[in-house]
mmCIF file with all atom_site columns, C-alpha atoms in Angstrom:
data_model
loop_
_atom_site.group_PDB
_atom_site.id
_atom_site.type_symbol
_atom_site.label_atom_id
_atom_site.label_alt_id
_atom_site.label_comp_id
_atom_site.label_asym_id
_atom_site.label_entity_id
_atom_site.label_seq_id
_atom_site.pdbx_PDB_ins_code
_atom_site.Cartn_x
_atom_site.Cartn_y
_atom_site.Cartn_z
_atom_site.occupancy
_atom_site.B_iso_or_equiv
_atom_site.pdbx_formal_charge
_atom_site.auth_seq_id
_atom_site.auth_comp_id
_atom_site.auth_asym_id
_atom_site.auth_atom_id
_atom_site.pdbx_PDB_model_num
ATOM 1   C CA . UNK A 1 1   ? -0.047  -0.248  -0.032  1.00 49.00 ? 5   UNK A CA 1
ATOM 2   C CA . UNK A 1 2   ? 1.147   3.402   -0.188  1.00 49.00 ? 6   UNK A CA 1
ATOM 3   C CA . UNK A 1 3   ? -0.916  7.252   -0.737  1.00 43.00 ? 7   UNK A CA 1
ATOM 4   C CA . UNK A 1 4   ? 0.818   10.265  -1.313  1.00 46.00 ? 8   UNK A CA 1
ATOM 5   C CA . UNK A 1 5   ? -0.808  14.395  -0.573  1.00 43.00 ? 9   UNK A CA 1
ATOM 6   C CA . UNK A 1 6   ? -1.848  15.742  -3.964  1.00 41.00 ? 10  UNK A CA 1
ATOM 7   C CA . UNK A 1 7   ? -3.421  19.072  -4.317  1.00 40.00 ? 11  UNK A CA 1
ATOM 8   C CA . UNK A 1 8   ? -6.303  19.998  -2.424  1.00 50.00 ? 12  UNK A CA 1
ATOM 9   C CA . UNK A 1 9   ? -6.422  17.382  0.451   1.00 68.00 ? 13  UNK A CA 1
ATOM 10  C CA . UNK A 1 10  ? -7.089  14.097  -1.612  1.00 76.00 ? 14  UNK A CA 1
ATOM 11  C CA . UNK A 1 11  ? -4.785  12.152  -1.546  1.00 87.00 ? 15  UNK A CA 1
ATOM 12  C CA . UNK A 1 12  ? -3.742  9.244   -3.963  1.00 90.00 ? 16  UNK A CA 1
ATOM 13  C CA . UNK A 1 13  ? -3.302  5.131   -2.592  1.00 94.00 ? 17  UNK A CA 1
ATOM 14  C CA . UNK A 1 14  ? -2.863  1.977   -3.769  1.00 95.00 ? 18  UNK A CA 1
ATOM 15  C CA . UNK A 1 15  ? -3.136  -1.680  -2.950  1.00 97.00 ? 19  UNK A CA 1
ATOM 16  C CA . UNK A 1 16  ? -1.916  -5.111  -4.372  1.00 97.00 ? 20  UNK A CA 1
ATOM 17  C CA . UNK A 1 17  ? -4.215  -8.155  -4.128  1.00 98.00 ? 21  UNK A CA 1
ATOM 18  C CA . UNK A 1 18  ? -3.708  -11.836 -5.193  1.00 98.00 ? 22  UNK A CA 1
ATOM 19  C CA . UNK A 1 19  ? -6.520  -12.544 -7.690  1.00 98.00 ? 23  UNK A CA 1
ATOM 20  C CA . UNK A 1 20  ? -10.236 -13.032 -6.897  1.00 97.00 ? 24  UNK A CA 1
ATOM 21  C CA . UNK A 1 21  ? -13.073 -13.388 -9.364  1.00 98.00 ? 25  UNK A CA 1
ATOM 22  C CA . UNK A 1 22  ? -15.337 -11.752 -6.754  1.00 98.00 ? 26  UNK A CA 1
ATOM 23  C CA . UNK A 1 23  ? -13.774 -8.412  -7.061  1.00 98.00 ? 27  UNK A CA 1
ATOM 24  C CA . UNK A 1 24  ? -16.547 -7.301  -4.966  1.00 98.00 ? 28  UNK A CA 1
ATOM 25  C CA . UNK A 1 25  ? -15.068 -9.646  -2.044  1.00 98.00 ? 29  UNK A CA 1
ATOM 26  C CA . UNK A 1 26  ? -11.468 -8.402  -2.822  1.00 98.00 ? 30  UNK A CA 1
ATOM 27  C CA . UNK A 1 27  ? -12.685 -4.984  -2.386  1.00 98.00 ? 31  UNK A CA 1
ATOM 28  C CA . UNK A 1 28  ? -14.440 -5.661  1.156   1.00 98.00 ? 32  UNK A CA 1
ATOM 29  C CA . UNK A 1 29  ? -11.650 -7.963  1.939   1.00 98.00 ? 33  UNK A CA 1
ATOM 30  C CA . UNK A 1 30  ? -9.323  -4.978  1.354   1.00 98.00 ? 34  UNK A CA 1
ATOM 31  C CA . UNK A 1 31  ? -11.135 -2.252  2.990   1.00 98.00 ? 35  UNK A CA 1
ATOM 32  C CA . UNK A 1 32  ? -11.373 -4.581  5.849   1.00 98.00 ? 36  UNK A CA 1
ATOM 33  C CA . UNK A 1 33  ? -6.811  -4.903  6.319   1.00 98.00 ? 37  UNK A CA 1
ATOM 34  C CA . UNK A 1 34  ? -6.416  -1.759  5.569   1.00 98.00 ? 38  UNK A CA 1
ATOM 35  C CA . UNK A 1 35  ? -8.801  -0.684  8.166   1.00 97.00 ? 39  UNK A CA 1
ATOM 36  C CA . UNK A 1 36  ? -7.832  -2.677  11.060  1.00 97.00 ? 40  UNK A CA 1
ATOM 37  C CA . UNK A 1 37  ? -4.009  -2.292  10.034  1.00 97.00 ? 41  UNK A CA 1
ATOM 38  C CA . UNK A 1 38  ? -4.672  1.460   10.682  1.00 95.00 ? 42  UNK A CA 1
ATOM 39  C CA . UNK A 1 39  ? -3.551  2.574   7.605   1.00 95.00 ? 43  UNK A CA 1
ATOM 40  C CA . UNK A 1 40  ? -5.454  5.718   6.777   1.00 94.00 ? 44  UNK A CA 1
ATOM 41  C CA . UNK A 1 41  ? -6.623  9.154   7.946   1.00 92.00 ? 45  UNK A CA 1
ATOM 42  C CA . UNK A 1 42  ? -7.907  9.290   11.215  1.00 88.00 ? 46  UNK A CA 1
ATOM 43  C CA . UNK A 1 43  ? -9.567  12.266  12.339  1.00 81.00 ? 47  UNK A CA 1
ATOM 44  C CA . UNK A 1 44  ? -8.829  14.022  15.522  1.00 76.00 ? 48  UNK A CA 1
ATOM 45  C CA . UNK A 1 45  ? -11.641 14.659  17.667  1.00 70.00 ? 49  UNK A CA 1
ATOM 46  C CA . UNK A 1 46  ? -11.421 18.356  18.347  1.00 73.00 ? 50  UNK A CA 1
ATOM 47  C CA . UNK A 1 47  ? -11.332 18.789  22.268  1.00 79.00 ? 51  UNK A CA 1
ATOM 48  C CA . UNK A 1 48  ? -14.559 20.425  22.288  1.00 79.00 ? 52  UNK A CA 1
ATOM 49  C CA . UNK A 1 49  ? -16.703 17.603  21.640  1.00 74.00 ? 53  UNK A CA 1
ATOM 50  C CA . UNK A 1 50  ? -16.135 16.038  25.453  1.00 77.00 ? 54  UNK A CA 1
ATOM 51  C CA . UNK A 1 51  ? -18.064 19.008  26.157  1.00 80.00 ? 55  UNK A CA 1
ATOM 52  C CA . UNK A 1 52  ? -21.786 19.353  27.117  1.00 81.00 ? 56  UNK A CA 1
ATOM 53  C CA . UNK A 1 53  ? -24.028 20.642  25.042  1.00 83.00 ? 57  UNK A CA 1
ATOM 54  C CA . UNK A 1 54  ? -24.458 22.584  27.852  1.00 84.00 ? 58  UNK A CA 1
ATOM 55  C CA . UNK A 1 55  ? -20.238 23.475  28.228  1.00 84.00 ? 59  UNK A CA 1
ATOM 56  C CA . UNK A 1 56  ? -20.220 23.940  24.553  1.00 84.00 ? 60  UNK A CA 1
ATOM 57  C CA . UNK A 1 57  ? -23.019 26.584  24.294  1.00 83.00 ? 61  UNK A CA 1
ATOM 58  C CA . UNK A 1 58  ? -21.231 28.720  26.752  1.00 84.00 ? 62  UNK A CA 1
ATOM 59  C CA . UNK A 1 59  ? -18.137 28.234  24.923  1.00 86.00 ? 63  UNK A CA 1
ATOM 60  C CA . UNK A 1 60  ? -19.643 29.833  22.029  1.00 84.00 ? 64  UNK A CA 1
ATOM 61  C CA . UNK A 1 61  ? -21.206 32.960  24.390  1.00 82.00 ? 65  UNK A CA 1
ATOM 62  C CA . UNK A 1 62  ? -24.404 34.493  23.648  1.00 80.00 ? 66  UNK A CA 1
ATOM 63  C CA . UNK A 1 63  ? -25.492 34.986  19.859  1.00 74.00 ? 67  UNK A CA 1
ATOM 64  C CA . UNK A 1 64  ? -25.202 38.643  18.836  1.00 70.00 ? 68  UNK A CA 1
ATOM 65  C CA . UNK A 1 65  ? -27.806 39.865  17.155  1.00 65.00 ? 69  UNK A CA 1
ATOM 66  C CA . UNK A 1 66  ? -25.980 40.254  13.897  1.00 61.00 ? 70  UNK A CA 1
ATOM 67  C CA . UNK A 1 67  ? -24.104 36.901  13.539  1.00 66.00 ? 71  UNK A CA 1
ATOM 68  C CA . UNK A 1 68  ? -25.647 35.786  10.708  1.00 77.00 ? 72  UNK A CA 1
ATOM 69  C CA . UNK A 1 69  ? -26.485 32.411  12.143  1.00 80.00 ? 73  UNK A CA 1
ATOM 70  C CA . UNK A 1 70  ? -23.165 31.682  12.938  1.00 84.00 ? 74  UNK A CA 1
ATOM 71  C CA . UNK A 1 71  ? -24.374 30.402  15.774  1.00 84.00 ? 75  UNK A CA 1
ATOM 72  C CA . UNK A 1 72  ? -26.792 28.058  15.723  1.00 85.00 ? 76  UNK A CA 1
ATOM 73  C CA . UNK A 1 73  ? -24.134 27.044  11.904  1.00 87.00 ? 77  UNK A CA 1
ATOM 74  C CA . UNK A 1 74  ? -21.510 26.720  15.044  1.00 85.00 ? 78  UNK A CA 1
ATOM 75  C CA . UNK A 1 75  ? -24.237 24.334  16.826  1.00 86.00 ? 79  UNK A CA 1
ATOM 76  C CA . UNK A 1 76  ? -25.516 22.432  14.602  1.00 87.00 ? 80  UNK A CA 1
ATOM 77  C CA . UNK A 1 77  ? -22.455 21.333  13.130  1.00 80.00 ? 81  UNK A CA 1
ATOM 78  C CA . UNK A 1 78  ? -20.400 20.688  16.726  1.00 80.00 ? 82  UNK A CA 1
ATOM 79  C CA . UNK A 1 79  ? -24.288 18.439  17.334  1.00 83.00 ? 83  UNK A CA 1
ATOM 80  C CA . UNK A 1 80  ? -23.645 16.731  13.908  1.00 79.00 ? 84  UNK A CA 1
ATOM 81  C CA . UNK A 1 81  ? -19.637 15.914  14.681  1.00 76.00 ? 85  UNK A CA 1
ATOM 82  C CA . UNK A 1 82  ? -21.017 14.853  18.456  1.00 75.00 ? 86  UNK A CA 1
ATOM 83  C CA . UNK A 1 83  ? -23.659 12.577  16.218  1.00 77.00 ? 87  UNK A CA 1
ATOM 84  C CA . UNK A 1 84  ? -20.939 10.440  14.878  1.00 75.00 ? 88  UNK A CA 1
ATOM 85  C CA . UNK A 1 85  ? -20.938 6.862   15.027  1.00 75.00 ? 89  UNK A CA 1
ATOM 86  C CA . UNK A 1 86  ? -17.697 5.781   17.348  1.00 80.00 ? 90  UNK A CA 1
ATOM 87  C CA . UNK A 1 87  ? -15.862 3.654   14.414  1.00 90.00 ? 91  UNK A CA 1
ATOM 88  C CA . UNK A 1 88  ? -15.616 0.038   14.392  1.00 94.00 ? 92  UNK A CA 1
ATOM 89  C CA . UNK A 1 89  ? -15.428 -1.257  10.879  1.00 95.00 ? 93  UNK A CA 1
ATOM 90  C CA . UNK A 1 90  ? -14.696 0.500   7.524   1.00 97.00 ? 94  UNK A CA 1
ATOM 91  C CA . UNK A 1 91  ? -17.711 1.886   6.872   1.00 95.00 ? 95  UNK A CA 1
ATOM 92  C CA . UNK A 1 92  ? -18.059 2.683   10.289  1.00 93.00 ? 96  UNK A CA 1
ATOM 93  C CA . UNK A 1 93  ? -14.828 4.801   10.104  1.00 94.00 ? 97  UNK A CA 1
ATOM 94  C CA . UNK A 1 94  ? -16.538 6.463   7.350   1.00 93.00 ? 98  UNK A CA 1
ATOM 95  C CA . UNK A 1 95  ? -19.603 7.409   8.270   1.00 89.00 ? 99  UNK A CA 1
ATOM 96  C CA . UNK A 1 96  ? -17.745 9.070   11.166  1.00 88.00 ? 100 UNK A CA 1
ATOM 97  C CA . UNK A 1 97  ? -15.840 10.219  8.752   1.00 89.00 ? 101 UNK A CA 1
ATOM 98  C CA . UNK A 1 98  ? -17.780 11.281  5.385   1.00 84.00 ? 102 UNK A CA 1
ATOM 99  C CA . UNK A 1 99  ? -16.379 14.696  4.192   1.00 83.00 ? 103 UNK A CA 1
ATOM 100 C CA . UNK A 1 100 ? -12.844 14.441  5.383   1.00 89.00 ? 104 UNK A CA 1
ATOM 101 C CA . UNK A 1 101 ? -12.721 10.906  4.036   1.00 92.00 ? 105 UNK A CA 1
ATOM 102 C CA . UNK A 1 102 ? -10.164 8.666   4.671   1.00 95.00 ? 106 UNK A CA 1
ATOM 103 C CA . UNK A 1 103 ? -7.508  8.747   1.905   1.00 95.00 ? 107 UNK A CA 1
ATOM 104 C CA . UNK A 1 104 ? -8.101  5.182   1.722   1.00 96.00 ? 108 UNK A CA 1
ATOM 105 C CA . UNK A 1 105 ? -9.287  2.219   -0.796  1.00 97.00 ? 109 UNK A CA 1
ATOM 106 C CA . UNK A 1 106 ? -12.096 2.308   2.628   1.00 97.00 ? 110 UNK A CA 1
ATOM 107 C CA . UNK A 1 107 ? -13.213 5.647   0.868   1.00 97.00 ? 111 UNK A CA 1
ATOM 108 C CA . UNK A 1 108 ? -14.914 2.907   -1.253  1.00 97.00 ? 112 UNK A CA 1
ATOM 109 C CA . UNK A 1 109 ? -17.688 2.122   0.379   1.00 97.00 ? 113 UNK A CA 1
ATOM 110 C CA . UNK A 1 110 ? -20.025 1.693   -2.671  1.00 97.00 ? 114 UNK A CA 1
ATOM 111 C CA . UNK A 1 111 ? -18.727 -1.156  -3.581  1.00 98.00 ? 115 UNK A CA 1
ATOM 112 C CA . UNK A 1 112 ? -17.735 -1.965  -7.321  1.00 98.00 ? 116 UNK A CA 1
ATOM 113 C CA . UNK A 1 113 ? -19.779 -0.846  -10.641 1.00 98.00 ? 117 UNK A CA 1
ATOM 114 C CA . UNK A 1 114 ? -18.954 -1.176  -14.257 1.00 97.00 ? 118 UNK A CA 1
ATOM 115 C CA . UNK A 1 115 ? -17.454 2.782   -14.839 1.00 95.00 ? 119 UNK A CA 1
ATOM 116 C CA . UNK A 1 116 ? -16.147 5.491   -12.838 1.00 94.00 ? 120 UNK A CA 1
ATOM 117 C CA . UNK A 1 117 ? -18.329 6.290   -10.543 1.00 95.00 ? 121 UNK A CA 1
ATOM 118 C CA . UNK A 1 118 ? -18.367 8.114   -6.989  1.00 95.00 ? 122 UNK A CA 1
ATOM 119 C CA . UNK A 1 119 ? -16.987 5.746   -4.097  1.00 96.00 ? 123 UNK A CA 1
ATOM 120 C CA . UNK A 1 120 ? -16.587 2.711   -6.443  1.00 97.00 ? 124 UNK A CA 1
ATOM 121 C CA . UNK A 1 121 ? -13.728 1.329   -7.899  1.00 97.00 ? 125 UNK A CA 1
ATOM 122 C CA . UNK A 1 122 ? -14.487 0.279   -11.855 1.00 97.00 ? 126 UNK A CA 1
ATOM 123 C CA . UNK A 1 123 ? -11.993 -1.930  -14.149 1.00 97.00 ? 127 UNK A CA 1
ATOM 124 C CA . UNK A 1 124 ? -10.056 -0.201  -16.620 1.00 94.00 ? 128 UNK A CA 1
ATOM 125 C CA . UNK A 1 125 ? -10.774 -2.635  -19.774 1.00 87.00 ? 129 UNK A CA 1
ATOM 126 C CA . UNK A 1 126 ? -10.131 -2.449  -23.339 1.00 90.00 ? 130 UNK A CA 1
ATOM 127 C CA . UNK A 1 127 ? -9.037  0.916   -24.695 1.00 93.00 ? 131 UNK A CA 1
ATOM 128 C CA . UNK A 1 128 ? -8.148  2.059   -21.186 1.00 93.00 ? 132 UNK A CA 1
ATOM 129 C CA . UNK A 1 129 ? -5.930  -1.374  -21.059 1.00 95.00 ? 133 UNK A CA 1
ATOM 130 C CA . UNK A 1 130 ? -4.761  -1.054  -24.355 1.00 96.00 ? 134 UNK A CA 1
ATOM 131 C CA . UNK A 1 131 ? -3.771  2.478   -24.550 1.00 94.00 ? 135 UNK A CA 1
ATOM 132 C CA . UNK A 1 132 ? -1.598  2.600   -20.368 1.00 94.00 ? 136 UNK A CA 1
ATOM 133 C CA . UNK A 1 133 ? -0.572  -1.005  -21.893 1.00 96.00 ? 137 UNK A CA 1
ATOM 134 C CA . UNK A 1 134 ? -0.146  -1.765  -24.881 1.00 96.00 ? 138 UNK A CA 1
ATOM 135 C CA . UNK A 1 135 ? -2.214  -5.013  -24.182 1.00 97.00 ? 139 UNK A CA 1
ATOM 136 C CA . UNK A 1 136 ? -5.620  -6.142  -22.490 1.00 96.00 ? 140 UNK A CA 1
ATOM 137 C CA . UNK A 1 137 ? -3.148  -8.350  -20.149 1.00 97.00 ? 141 UNK A CA 1
ATOM 138 C CA . UNK A 1 138 ? -0.613  -6.874  -18.566 1.00 97.00 ? 142 UNK A CA 1
ATOM 139 C CA . UNK A 1 139 ? 2.211   -8.127  -16.254 1.00 97.00 ? 143 UNK A CA 1
ATOM 140 C CA . UNK A 1 140 ? 1.995   -7.044  -12.575 1.00 97.00 ? 144 UNK A CA 1
ATOM 141 C CA . UNK A 1 141 ? 5.061   -4.970  -13.730 1.00 96.00 ? 145 UNK A CA 1
ATOM 142 C CA . UNK A 1 142 ? 3.526   -3.383  -15.933 1.00 96.00 ? 146 UNK A CA 1
ATOM 143 C CA . UNK A 1 143 ? 0.819   -2.171  -13.568 1.00 96.00 ? 147 UNK A CA 1
ATOM 144 C CA . UNK A 1 144 ? 2.756   -1.635  -10.416 1.00 94.00 ? 148 UNK A CA 1
ATOM 145 C CA . UNK A 1 145 ? 4.937   0.898   -13.007 1.00 93.00 ? 149 UNK A CA 1
ATOM 146 C CA . UNK A 1 146 ? 0.821   2.768   -14.295 1.00 93.00 ? 150 UNK A CA 1
ATOM 147 C CA . UNK A 1 147 ? 0.224   2.331   -10.947 1.00 90.00 ? 151 UNK A CA 1
ATOM 148 C CA . UNK A 1 148 ? 1.748   5.078   -9.313  1.00 82.00 ? 152 UNK A CA 1
ATOM 149 C CA . UNK A 1 149 ? 0.026   8.177   -11.382 1.00 77.00 ? 153 UNK A CA 1
ATOM 150 C CA . UNK A 1 150 ? -3.627  5.344   -11.560 1.00 80.00 ? 154 UNK A CA 1
ATOM 151 C CA . UNK A 1 151 ? -4.602  7.726   -14.844 1.00 69.00 ? 155 UNK A CA 1
ATOM 152 C CA . UNK A 1 152 ? -6.875  10.320  -15.374 1.00 73.00 ? 156 UNK A CA 1
ATOM 153 C CA . UNK A 1 153 ? -9.971  9.571   -12.957 1.00 76.00 ? 157 UNK A CA 1
ATOM 154 C CA . UNK A 1 154 ? -11.368 12.088  -10.198 1.00 85.00 ? 158 UNK A CA 1
ATOM 155 C CA . UNK A 1 155 ? -11.272 11.962  -7.118  1.00 87.00 ? 159 UNK A CA 1
ATOM 156 C CA . UNK A 1 156 ? -13.660 9.670   -4.699  1.00 93.00 ? 160 UNK A CA 1
ATOM 157 C CA . UNK A 1 157 ? -12.995 7.040   -8.039  1.00 94.00 ? 161 UNK A CA 1
ATOM 158 C CA . UNK A 1 158 ? -11.052 3.606   -7.612  1.00 96.00 ? 162 UNK A CA 1
ATOM 159 C CA . UNK A 1 159 ? -9.788  2.097   -10.310 1.00 96.00 ? 163 UNK A CA 1
ATOM 160 C CA . UNK A 1 160 ? -9.156  -1.898  -10.501 1.00 97.00 ? 164 UNK A CA 1
ATOM 161 C CA . UNK A 1 161 ? -6.579  -3.202  -13.023 1.00 97.00 ? 165 UNK A CA 1
ATOM 162 C CA . UNK A 1 162 ? -6.257  -7.305  -13.093 1.00 98.00 ? 166 UNK A CA 1
ATOM 163 C CA . UNK A 1 163 ? -2.077  -8.626  -14.124 1.00 98.00 ? 167 UNK A CA 1
ATOM 164 C CA . UNK A 1 164 ? -1.202  -11.511 -15.620 1.00 98.00 ? 168 UNK A CA 1
ATOM 165 C CA . UNK A 1 165 ? 1.067   -14.595 -15.440 1.00 97.00 ? 169 UNK A CA 1
ATOM 166 C CA . UNK A 1 166 ? 1.679   -17.145 -18.017 1.00 97.00 ? 170 UNK A CA 1
ATOM 167 C CA . UNK A 1 167 ? -1.477  -15.434 -19.237 1.00 95.00 ? 171 UNK A CA 1
ATOM 168 C CA . UNK A 1 168 ? -3.465  -16.725 -16.194 1.00 98.00 ? 172 UNK A CA 1
ATOM 169 C CA . UNK A 1 169 ? -4.940  -13.415 -13.405 1.00 98.00 ? 173 UNK A CA 1
ATOM 170 C CA . UNK A 1 170 ? -2.547  -12.859 -11.225 1.00 98.00 ? 174 UNK A CA 1
ATOM 171 C CA . UNK A 1 171 ? -3.144  -10.094 -9.008  1.00 98.00 ? 175 UNK A CA 1
ATOM 172 C CA . UNK A 1 172 ? -5.757  -7.081  -8.659  1.00 98.00 ? 176 UNK A CA 1
ATOM 173 C CA . UNK A 1 173 ? -4.295  -3.658  -8.301  1.00 97.00 ? 177 UNK A CA 1
ATOM 174 C CA . UNK A 1 174 ? -6.462  -0.776  -6.545  1.00 97.00 ? 178 UNK A CA 1
ATOM 175 C CA . UNK A 1 175 ? -6.587  2.586   -6.953  1.00 96.00 ? 179 UNK A CA 1
ATOM 176 C CA . UNK A 1 176 ? -7.416  6.044   -6.351  1.00 94.00 ? 180 UNK A CA 1
ATOM 177 C CA . UNK A 1 177 ? -7.975  9.521   -4.861  1.00 91.00 ? 181 UNK A CA 1
ATOM 178 C CA . UNK A 1 178 ? -9.735  10.177  -1.969  1.00 92.00 ? 182 UNK A CA 1
ATOM 179 C CA . UNK A 1 179 ? -9.775  12.123  0.869   1.00 86.00 ? 183 UNK A CA 1
ATOM 180 C CA . UNK A 1 180 ? -10.360 15.760  0.963   1.00 78.00 ? 184 UNK A CA 1
#
């Protein structure tokens, strides 16, 4: 696994696992493994989350007549952060960090899709494989060189590529950009 910071806070990430025909199962296992290893961005909870609502309101002071709703905005934002689930698995972690994401494969919580979609991984197929590798059956070495840049997909979208050895599927390579 590796990741790198990108402009505007996103991170690029990539992983390689042994091939299995069920891409969805491979993705879910990888998300779980990354969660268990702690290889993801962890939001630091603010000290204000240890406060009661009364203490937080007191810390804000009285709303000013011309605050343009800032008091209510800050209170609502604090209540939302306070109500987030305590992470116990990749999905609850993602729910707890929905805005910032985890900057990892964990952010691909919507599974596998046929084409690029938000929070999914989809295959690099046909023309994309030929363009990237000159073949539809790239070797692991070819994919490893390409995967650092992960093609031209947008943030919060993942890609997977099957690499081959001796004409048979050998490994799955996942990459993407996520986080904020």
